[in-house]
């Protein structure tokens, strides 16, 4: 049974940092990614990493967020620095074999989400 378990969300102030973790069990994946969904908005791509270690980012987080993976632990991380109030959302881990890493529908498995709130 495949499970993705996220952790690391919380309430921080603008300019602070957080590190999200997503531990996968049951199998390994070609790619894992992070998406986020703010209240009243659609789920949007944040970052992804492929088995080859290629990484992809949404433009608004480039230079502030870093995605990485530990293949031995089957875990992916999202280091978020210089957080802004507009980063406030529920962050979801996703895994699968996406052709296009930024598309929600390309992922087969999802975590339960971890909330991130950035106060100004």
MMTF fields as JSON, N, C-alpha, C and O atoms, coordinates in Angstrom:
{
  "mmtfVersion": "1.0.0",
  "mmtfProducer": "UNKNOWN",
  "numBonds": 479,
  "numAtoms": 480,
  "numGroups": 120,
  "numChains": 1,
  "numModels": 1,
  "chainsPerModel": [1],
  "groupsPerChain": [120],
  "chainIdList": ["A"],
  "bondAtomList": [4, 2, 8, 6, 12, 10, 16, 14, 20, 18, 24, 22, 28, 26, 32, 30, 36, 34, 40, 38, 44, 42, 48, 46, 52, 50, 56, 54, 60, 58, 64, 62, 68, 66, 72, 70, 76, 74, 80, 78, 84, 82, 88, 86, 92, 90, 96, 94, 100, 98, 104, 102, 108, 106, 112, 110, 116, 114, 120, 118, 124, 122, 128, 126, 132, 130, 136, 134, 140, 138, 144, 142, 148, 146, 152, 150, 156, 154, 160, 158, 164, 162, 168, 166, 172, 170, 176, 174, 180, 178, 184, 182, 188, 186, 192, 190, 196, 194, 200, 198, 204, 202, 208, 206, 212, 210, 216, 214, 220, 218, 224, 222, 228, 226, 232, 230, 236, 234, 240, 238, 244, 242, 248, 246, 252, 250, 256, 254, 260, 258, 264, 262, 268, 266, 272, 270, 276, 274, 280, 278, 284, 282, 288, 286, 292, 290, 296, 294, 300, 298, 304, 302, 308, 306, 312, 310, 316, 314, 320, 318, 324, 322, 328, 326, 332, 330, 336, 334, 340, 338, 344, 342, 348, 346, 352, 350, 356, 354, 360, 358, 364, 362, 368, 366, 372, 370, 376, 374, 380, 378, 384, 382, 388, 386, 392, 390, 396, 394, 400, 398, 404, 402, 408, 406, 412, 410, 416, 414, 420, 418, 424, 422, 428, 426, 432, 430, 436, 434, 440, 438, 444, 442, 448, 446, 452, 450, 456, 454, 460, 458, 464, 462, 468, 466, 472, 470, 476, 474],
  "bondOrderList": [1, 1, 1, 1, 1, 1, 1, 1, 1, 1, 1, 1, 1, 1, 1, 1, 1, 1, 1, 1, 1, 1, 1, 1, 1, 1, 1, 1, 1, 1, 1, 1, 1, 1, 1, 1, 1, 1, 1, 1, 1, 1, 1, 1, 1, 1, 1, 1, 1, 1, 1, 1, 1, 1, 1, 1, 1, 1, 1, 1, 1, 1, 1, 1, 1, 1, 1, 1, 1, 1, 1, 1, 1, 1, 1, 1, 1, 1, 1, 1, 1, 1, 1, 1, 1, 1, 1, 1, 1, 1, 1, 1, 1, 1, 1, 1, 1, 1, 1, 1, 1, 1, 1, 1, 1, 1, 1, 1, 1, 1, 1, 1, 1, 1, 1, 1, 1, 1, 1],
  "groupList": [{"groupName": "UNK", "atomNameList": ["N", "CA", "C", "O"], "elementList": ["N", "C", "C", "O"], "formalChargeList": [0, 0, 0, 0], "bondAtomList": [1, 0, 2, 1, 3, 2], "bondOrderList": [1, 1, 2], "singleLetterCode": "X", "chemCompType": "L-PEPTIDE LINKING"}],
  "groupTypeList": [0, 0, 0, 0, 0, 0, 0, 0, 0, 0, 0, 0, 0, 0, 0, 0, 0, 0, 0, 0, 0, 0, 0, 0, 0, 0, 0, 0, 0, 0, 0, 0, 0, 0, 0, 0, 0, 0, 0, 0, 0, 0, 0, 0, 0, 0, 0, 0, 0, 0, 0, 0, 0, 0, 0, 0, 0, 0, 0, 0, 0, 0, 0, 0, 0, 0, 0, 0, 0, 0, 0, 0, 0, 0, 0, 0, 0, 0, 0, 0, 0, 0, 0, 0, 0, 0, 0, 0, 0, 0, 0, 0, 0, 0, 0, 0, 0, 0, 0, 0, 0, 0, 0, 0, 0, 0, 0, 0, 0, 0, 0, 0, 0, 0, 0, 0, 0, 0, 0, 0],
  "groupIdList": [1, 2, 3, 4, 5, 6, 7, 8, 9, 10, 11, 12, 13, 14, 15, 16, 17, 18, 19, 20, 21, 22, 23, 24, 25, 26, 27, 28, 29, 30, 31, 32, 33, 34, 35, 36, 37, 38, 39, 40, 41, 42, 43, 44, 45, 46, 47, 48, 49, 50, 51, 52, 53, 54, 55, 56, 57, 58, 59, 60, 61, 62, 63, 64, 65, 66, 67, 68, 69, 70, 71, 72, 73, 74, 75, 76, 77, 78, 79, 80, 81, 82, 83, 84, 85, 86, 87, 88, 89, 90, 91, 92, 93, 94, 95, 96, 97, 98, 99, 100, 101, 102, 103, 104, 105, 106, 107, 108, 109, 110, 111, 112, 113, 114, 115, 116, 117, 118, 119, 120],
  "secStructList": [7, 7, 3, 3, 3, 3, 3, 7, 7, 3, 3, 3, 3, 6, 6, 7, 7, 3, 3, 3, 3, 3, 3, 3, 3, 1, 1, 7, 7, 1, 3, 3, 3, 3, 3, 3, 3, 7, 6, 6, 1, 7, 7, 3, 3, 3, 3, 3, 3, 3, 6, 6, 7, 7, 3, 3, 3, 7, 4, 4, 4, 6, 6, 6, 3, 3, 3, 3, 3, 3, 6, 6, 6, 6, 3, 3, 3, 3, 3, 3, 7, 1, 7, 7, 4, 4, 4, 7, 3, 3, 3, 3, 3, 3, 3, 3, 7, 7, 1, 1, 6, 6, 7, 4, 4, 4, 3, 3, 3, 3, 7, 7, 7, 3, 3, 3, 3, 3, 3, 7],
  "xCoordList": [0.847, 0.0, 0.885, 1.789, 0.616, 1.4, 0.874, -0.331, 1.793, 1.436, 2.452, 3.654, 1.946, 2.79, 2.407, 1.247, 3.371, 3.095, 3.927, 5.156, 3.212, 3.895, 4.038, 3.277, 5.024, 5.203, 5.994, 6.618, 5.957, 6.794, 6.072, 6.696, 4.785, 4.059, 3.903, 4.202, 3.428, 3.223, 2.936, 2.713, 2.948, 2.703, 4.023, 4.7, 4.384, 5.62, 5.369, 4.299, 6.367, 6.278, 6.968, 7.809, 6.595, 7.222, 8.738, 9.235, 9.454, 10.91, 11.488, 12.684, 10.647, 11.114, 11.272, 10.97, 11.754, 11.954, 11.202, 10.928, 10.877, 10.287, 10.833, 11.189, 10.893, 11.249, 10.148, 9.846, 9.564, 8.548, 9.208, 10.182, 8.661, 9.141, 7.981, 6.839, 8.288, 7.28, 7.93, 8.809, 7.489, 8.024, 7.097, 5.906, 7.651, 6.875, 7.135, 8.256, 6.097, 6.244, 5.463, 4.49, 5.884, 5.173, 5.849, 5.74, 6.546, 7.27, 8.091, 7.928, 8.953, 9.684, 9.028, 8.245, 9.361, 8.671, 9.642, 10.757, 9.196, 9.99, 10.161, 11.222, 9.129, 9.185, 8.3, 7.297, 8.7, 7.884, 7.836, 8.784, 6.729, 6.584, 5.795, 5.217, 5.793, 5.001, 4.044, 4.419, 2.817, 1.792, 1.219, 1.439, 0.493, -0.157, -1.523, -1.78, -2.377, -3.722, -4.129, -4.254, -4.331, -4.798, -6.323, -6.941, -6.934, -8.4, -9.017, -8.639, -9.963, -10.656, -9.903, -10.37, -8.741, -7.927, -7.693, -7.884, -7.275, -6.963, -5.595, -4.743, -5.42, -4.132, -3.092, -3.344, -1.925, -0.911, 0.436, 0.752, 1.204, 2.522, 3.489, 3.464, 4.345, 5.386, 6.775, 7.574, 7.045, 8.361, 8.276, 7.378, 9.232, 9.286, 10.728, 11.583, 10.974, 12.294, 12.112, 11.272, 12.9, 12.856, 13.908, 14.8, 13.796, 14.766, 16.172, 17.155, 16.254, 17.55, 18.119, 19.231, 17.353, 17.708, 17.472, 17.857, 16.86, 16.43, 15.345, 14.46, 15.425, 14.449, 13.71, 14.219, 12.497, 11.622, 10.921, 10.562, 10.726, 10.125, 9.122, 9.248, 8.115, 7.246, 8.061, 8.897, 7.814, 8.627, 8.611, 9.632, 7.47, 7.353, 8.171, 8.377, 8.643, 9.409, 10.878, 11.67, 11.251, 12.65, 13.548, 13.257, 14.643, 15.563, 15.205, 16.026, 13.989, 13.563, 13.332, 13.644, 12.797, 12.492, 13.495, 13.97, 13.802, 14.676, 14.072, 13.759, 13.909, 13.413, 14.604, 15.533, 14.558, 15.623, 15.031, 13.909, 15.794, 15.303, 16.414, 17.591, 16.016, 16.916, 16.404, 15.434, 17.053, 16.566, 16.619, 15.782, 17.588, 17.699, 16.496, 16.065, 15.964, 14.817, 13.505, 12.429, 13.598, 12.404, 11.61, 10.389, 12.328, 11.755, 12.148, 13.27, 11.212, 11.484, 11.261, 10.378, 12.071, 12.014, 11.741, 12.059, 11.147, 10.989, 11.473, 10.791, 12.638, 13.166, 12.619, 12.841, 11.907, 11.268, 11.882, 11.75, 12.549, 13.177, 12.484, 11.758, 12.714, 12.14, 10.646, 10.159, 9.941, 8.514, 7.736, 8.058, 6.7, 5.847, 4.407, 4.049, 3.59, 2.182, 1.483, 0.595, 1.861, 1.225, 1.624, 1.073, 2.572, 2.918, 1.965, 2.041, 1.079, 0.131, -0.776, -1.429, -0.812, -1.601, -1.448, -0.627, -2.248, -1.999, -1.064, -1.335, 0.026, 1.028, 0.848, 0.76, 0.796, 0.58, 1.793, 2.373, 2.154, 3.172, 2.493, 1.394, 3.154, 2.611, 3.709, 4.89, 3.308, 4.288, 3.691, 2.481, 4.542, 4.069, 5.087, 6.294, 4.575, 5.423, 4.98, 4.547, 5.079, 4.574, 5.447, 6.676, 4.778, 5.511, 5.788, 6.877, 4.769, 4.898, 4.787, 3.711, 5.851, 5.905, 5.029, 4.755, 4.576, 3.787, 2.283, 1.506, 1.87, 0.442, -0.101, 0.408, -1.136, -1.769, -2.187, -1.97, -2.774, -3.347, -2.298, -2.631, -1.047, 0.023, 0.478, 1.234, 0.035, 0.493, -0.566, -1.764, -0.111, -1.016, -1.302, -2.354, -0.388, -0.519, -0.333, 0.468, -1.11, -1.102, -1.083, -1.659, -0.4, -0.449, -1.679, -2.489, -1.807, -2.987, -2.876, -3.867, -1.695, -1.494, -1.022, -1.387, -0.203, 0.255, 0.108, 0.567, -0.522, -0.788, 0.429, 1.18, 0.604, 1.639, 0.956, 0.26, 1.165, 0.596, 1.725, 2.514, 1.789, 2.823, 2.15, 1.372, 2.445, 1.846, 2.756, 3.979, 2.126, 2.901, 3.344, 4.003],
  "yCoordList": [-1.189, 0.0, 1.242, 1.375, 2.133, 3.355, 4.408, 4.644, 5.031, 6.128, 7.251, 7.015, 8.469, 9.661, 10.421, 10.792, 10.65, 11.313, 12.583, 12.544, 13.727, 15.015, 15.452, 15.034, 16.293, 16.909, 18.193, 18.417, 19.033, 20.221, 21.543, 22.6, 21.511, 22.765, 23.484, 22.933, 24.728, 25.477, 26.938, 27.356, 27.699, 29.146, 29.871, 29.678, 30.708, 31.462, 32.905, 33.248, 33.733, 35.13, 35.304, 34.497, 36.361, 36.665, 36.76, 37.375, 36.142, 36.129, 34.899, 34.632, 34.143, 32.925, 31.772, 31.893, 30.647, 29.44, 28.265, 28.221, 27.314, 26.043, 24.963, 25.231, 23.737, 22.602, 21.559, 21.041, 21.266, 20.223, 18.904, 18.873, 17.826, 16.482, 15.641, 15.817, 14.725, 13.791, 12.416, 12.179, 11.524, 10.167, 9.244, 9.149, 8.568, 7.647, 6.214, 5.852, 5.412, 3.994, 3.181, 3.662, 1.975, 1.083, 0.905, -0.16, 1.926, 1.823, 3.084, 4.063, 3.072, 4.267, 4.859, 4.195, 6.126, 6.841, 7.521, 7.884, 7.683, 8.396, 9.849, 10.436, 10.429, 11.831, 12.057, 11.374, 13.025, 13.471, 14.984, 15.644, 15.516, 16.962, 17.532, 16.81, 18.839, 19.581, 20.51, 21.196, 20.507, 21.413, 22.151, 21.747, 23.217, 23.93, 24.438, 24.666, 24.603, 25.09, 26.075, 25.723, 27.305, 28.348, 28.356, 27.877, 28.89, 28.923, 29.602, 30.718, 28.924, 29.497, 29.454, 29.989, 28.822, 28.752, 27.307, 26.374, 27.148, 25.816, 25.363, 26.174, 24.057, 23.51, 23.887, 23.779, 24.33, 24.764, 24.102, 23.728, 23.973, 23.367, 24.275, 25.497, 23.651, 24.403, 23.953, 24.764, 22.666, 22.143, 20.639, 19.981, 20.097, 18.655, 18.218, 19.005, 16.951, 16.37, 15.003, 14.215, 14.724, 13.429, 12.482, 12.905, 11.21, 10.213, 10.601, 10.278, 11.302, 11.746, 12.929, 13.381, 13.426, 14.601, 15.916, 16.973, 15.876, 17.126, 17.767, 17.084, 19.073, 19.786, 20.837, 21.352, 21.136, 22.066, 22.926, 22.446, 24.206, 25.136, 26.056, 26.401, 26.437, 27.529, 28.815, 28.976, 29.722, 30.94, 31.725, 32.292, 31.764, 32.604, 32.092, 32.825, 30.841, 30.299, 30.096, 29.74, 30.315, 30.14, 31.059, 32.242, 30.496, 31.271, 31.296, 31.688, 30.882, 30.854, 29.424, 29.106, 28.576, 27.195, 26.249, 26.501, 25.169, 24.137, 22.77, 22.429, 21.987, 20.623, 19.677, 19.878, 18.65, 17.655, 16.315, 16.24, 15.266, 13.944, 13.12, 13.303, 12.206, 11.225, 9.863, 9.333, 9.317, 8.07, 6.916, 6.015, 6.93, 5.846, 5.837, 4.779, 7.013, 7.124, 7.241, 7.281, 7.296, 7.479, 8.702, 8.657, 9.767, 10.99, 12.196, 12.285, 13.104, 14.352, 15.52, 15.484, 16.544, 17.705, 18.97, 19.049, 19.944, 21.26, 22.281, 22.556, 22.83, 23.891, 25.215, 25.6, 25.9, 27.162, 28.295, 28.34, 29.202, 30.357, 31.64, 31.664, 32.688, 34.0, 33.894, 34.398, 33.249, 33.02, 34.328, 35.283, 34.336, 35.509, 35.127, 33.95, 36.103, 35.791, 35.075, 34.256, 35.362, 34.718, 33.256, 32.554, 32.786, 31.363, 30.559, 29.331, 31.245, 30.569, 29.644, 30.068, 28.374, 27.374, 26.037, 25.888, 25.076, 23.686, 23.107, 23.193, 22.522, 21.97, 20.453, 19.76, 19.968, 18.549, 17.937, 18.523, 16.76, 15.964, 15.08, 14.573, 14.899, 14.062, 13.174, 13.518, 12.03, 11.097, 10.355, 10.137, 9.972, 9.227, 9.207, 9.282, 9.103, 9.067, 10.148, 9.845, 11.391, 12.476, 12.746, 12.739, 12.985, 13.471, 14.96, 15.456, 15.648, 17.068, 17.233, 17.021, 17.598, 17.595, 18.653, 18.555, 19.663, 20.733, 20.484, 21.307, 19.39, 19.129, 18.215, 17.116, 18.682, 17.939, 16.551, 15.569, 16.464, 15.196, 14.156, 12.987, 14.555, 13.618, 12.762, 11.809, 13.085, 12.376, 11.38, 11.658, 10.235, 9.154, 9.104, 8.616, 9.597, 9.478, 10.846, 11.674, 11.04, 12.317, 12.098, 11.142, 13.017, 13.015, 13.747, 14.237, 13.815, 14.42, 15.937, 16.614, 16.463, 17.907, 18.383, 17.828, 19.421, 20.052, 21.56, 22.117, 22.228, 23.655, 24.513, 24.236, 25.546, 26.546, 27.905, 28.286, 28.623, 29.96, 30.941, 30.771, 31.977, 32.991, 34.316, 34.849, 34.83, 36.088, 37.256, 37.126, 38.389, 39.573, 40.392, 41.418],
  "zCoordList": [0.0, 0.0, 0.0, 0.825, -0.92, -1.037, -0.076, 0.015, 0.634, 1.527, 1.384, 1.265, 1.399, 1.445, 2.707, 2.886, 3.57, 4.839, 4.926, 4.967, 4.953, 5.026, 6.483, 7.356, 6.715, 8.027, 7.848, 6.812, 8.876, 8.884, 8.706, 8.804, 8.45, 8.293, 9.618, 10.678, 9.548, 10.775, 10.501, 9.365, 11.585, 11.528, 11.731, 12.741, 10.762, 10.849, 10.431, 9.93, 10.646, 10.22, 8.865, 8.467, 8.181, 6.896, 7.07, 8.014, 6.144, 6.199, 6.864, 6.749, 7.562, 8.235, 7.259, 6.072, 7.783, 6.981, 7.58, 8.78, 6.714, 7.127, 6.205, 5.057, 6.719, 5.88, 5.968, 7.043, 4.837, 4.752, 4.37, 3.618, 4.9, 4.562, 4.068, 4.495, 3.164, 2.667, 2.587, 1.759, 3.45, 3.474, 2.7, 2.999, 1.706, 0.886, 1.313, 1.67, 1.272, 1.578, 0.563, -0.019, 0.361, -0.543, -1.889, -2.496, -2.366, -3.635, -3.853, -3.125, -4.827, -5.216, -6.458, -7.137, -6.749, -7.807, -8.755, -8.38, -9.989, -10.976, -10.579, -10.795, -10.003, -9.594, -8.376, -8.172, -7.585, -6.459, -6.493, -6.919, -6.044, -6.124, -4.966, -4.153, -4.92, -3.941, -4.685, -5.636, -4.226, -4.709, -3.509, -2.367, -3.757, -2.665, -3.108, -4.29, -2.122, -2.399, -1.323, -0.15, -1.738, -0.834, -0.834, -1.785, 0.211, 0.282, -0.933, -1.292, -1.558, -2.69, -3.999, -5.004, -3.999, -5.212, -5.631, -4.851, -6.88, -7.369, -6.852, -6.488, -6.834, -6.434, -7.497, -8.697, -7.029, -7.968, -7.69, -6.56, -8.746, -8.672, -7.923, -8.075, -7.109, -6.41, -6.885, -7.354, -6.757, -7.123, -7.315, -6.788, -8.084, -8.292, -8.504, -8.912, -8.218, -8.431, -9.062, -8.627, -10.09, -10.748, -10.174, -9.44, -10.512, -10.073, -10.511, -9.844, -11.646, -12.169, -11.389, -11.66, -10.421, -9.611, -10.346, -9.846, -11.5, -12.143, -11.285, -10.771, -11.14, -10.313, -11.137, -12.132, -10.688, -11.383, -10.344, -9.269, -10.672, -9.723, -10.411, -11.586, -9.616, -10.045, -9.966, -9.077, -10.895, -10.952, -9.639, -9.249, -8.958, -7.765, -6.585, -5.618, -6.647, -5.53, -5.872, -5.0, -7.117, -7.516, -6.7, -6.526, -6.206, -5.393, -3.913, -3.083, -3.576, -2.172, -1.682, -0.535, -2.528, -2.155, -2.817, -3.924, -2.126, -2.67, -2.407, -1.267, -3.47, -3.315, -3.382, -4.163, -2.555, -2.556, -2.158, -1.656, -2.386, -2.008, -1.412, -1.723, -0.547, 0.037, -0.433, 0.11, -1.424, -2.013, -1.026, -1.083, -0.127, 0.856, 1.797, 2.257, 2.077, 2.977, 2.2, 2.796, 0.863, 0.033, 0.51, 0.66, 0.735, 1.309, 0.45, -0.05, 0.296, -0.411, 0.543, 1.4, 0.377, 1.265, 0.444, -0.743, 1.115, 0.517, 1.541, 2.528, 1.299, 2.149, 1.645, 0.497, 2.512, 2.138, 2.942, 4.165, 2.259, 2.894, 2.461, 1.467, 3.208, 2.877, 2.593, 1.581, 3.476, 3.262, 3.244, 3.951, 2.411, 2.236, 2.595, 2.541, 2.956, 3.257, 2.102, 2.339, 0.875, -0.269, -0.424, -1.272, 0.381, 0.398, 1.285, 1.329, 1.984, 2.858, 2.061, 1.108, 2.46, 1.756, 2.471, 3.375, 2.05, 2.424, 1.367, 0.169, 1.821, 0.917, 0.839, 1.853, -0.39, -0.642, -1.335, -2.25, -0.881, -1.543, -2.581, -2.355, -3.716, -4.78, -5.338, -5.287, -5.872, -6.431, -7.618, -7.681, -8.55, -9.706, -10.814, -10.581, -12.037, -13.23, -14.195, -15.307, -13.794, -14.635, -15.847, -15.772, -16.962, -18.131, -17.949, -18.238, -17.461, -17.162, -15.651, -15.091, -14.994, -13.54, -12.894, -11.697, -13.631, -13.044, -13.105, -12.623, -13.677, -13.863, -12.777, -12.557, -12.106, -11.015, -11.479, -10.77, -12.643, -13.106, -13.447, -13.641, -13.524, -13.891, -12.708, -12.895, -11.508, -10.317, -9.849, -9.899, -9.402, -9.01, -7.513, -7.098, -6.712, -5.255, -4.602, -5.035, -3.543, -2.832, -1.328, -0.808, -0.643, 0.806, 1.302, 0.515, 2.616, 3.219, 3.332, 3.607, 3.126, 3.178, 4.535, 5.572, 4.509, 5.75, 5.586, 4.589, 6.546, 6.388, 6.706, 7.642, 5.919, 6.14, 6.168, 5.227, 7.255, 7.393, 7.655, 8.584, 6.815, 6.947, 7.294, 6.503, 8.45, 8.878, 8.502, 8.449, 8.246, 7.831, 9.032, 8.87]
}
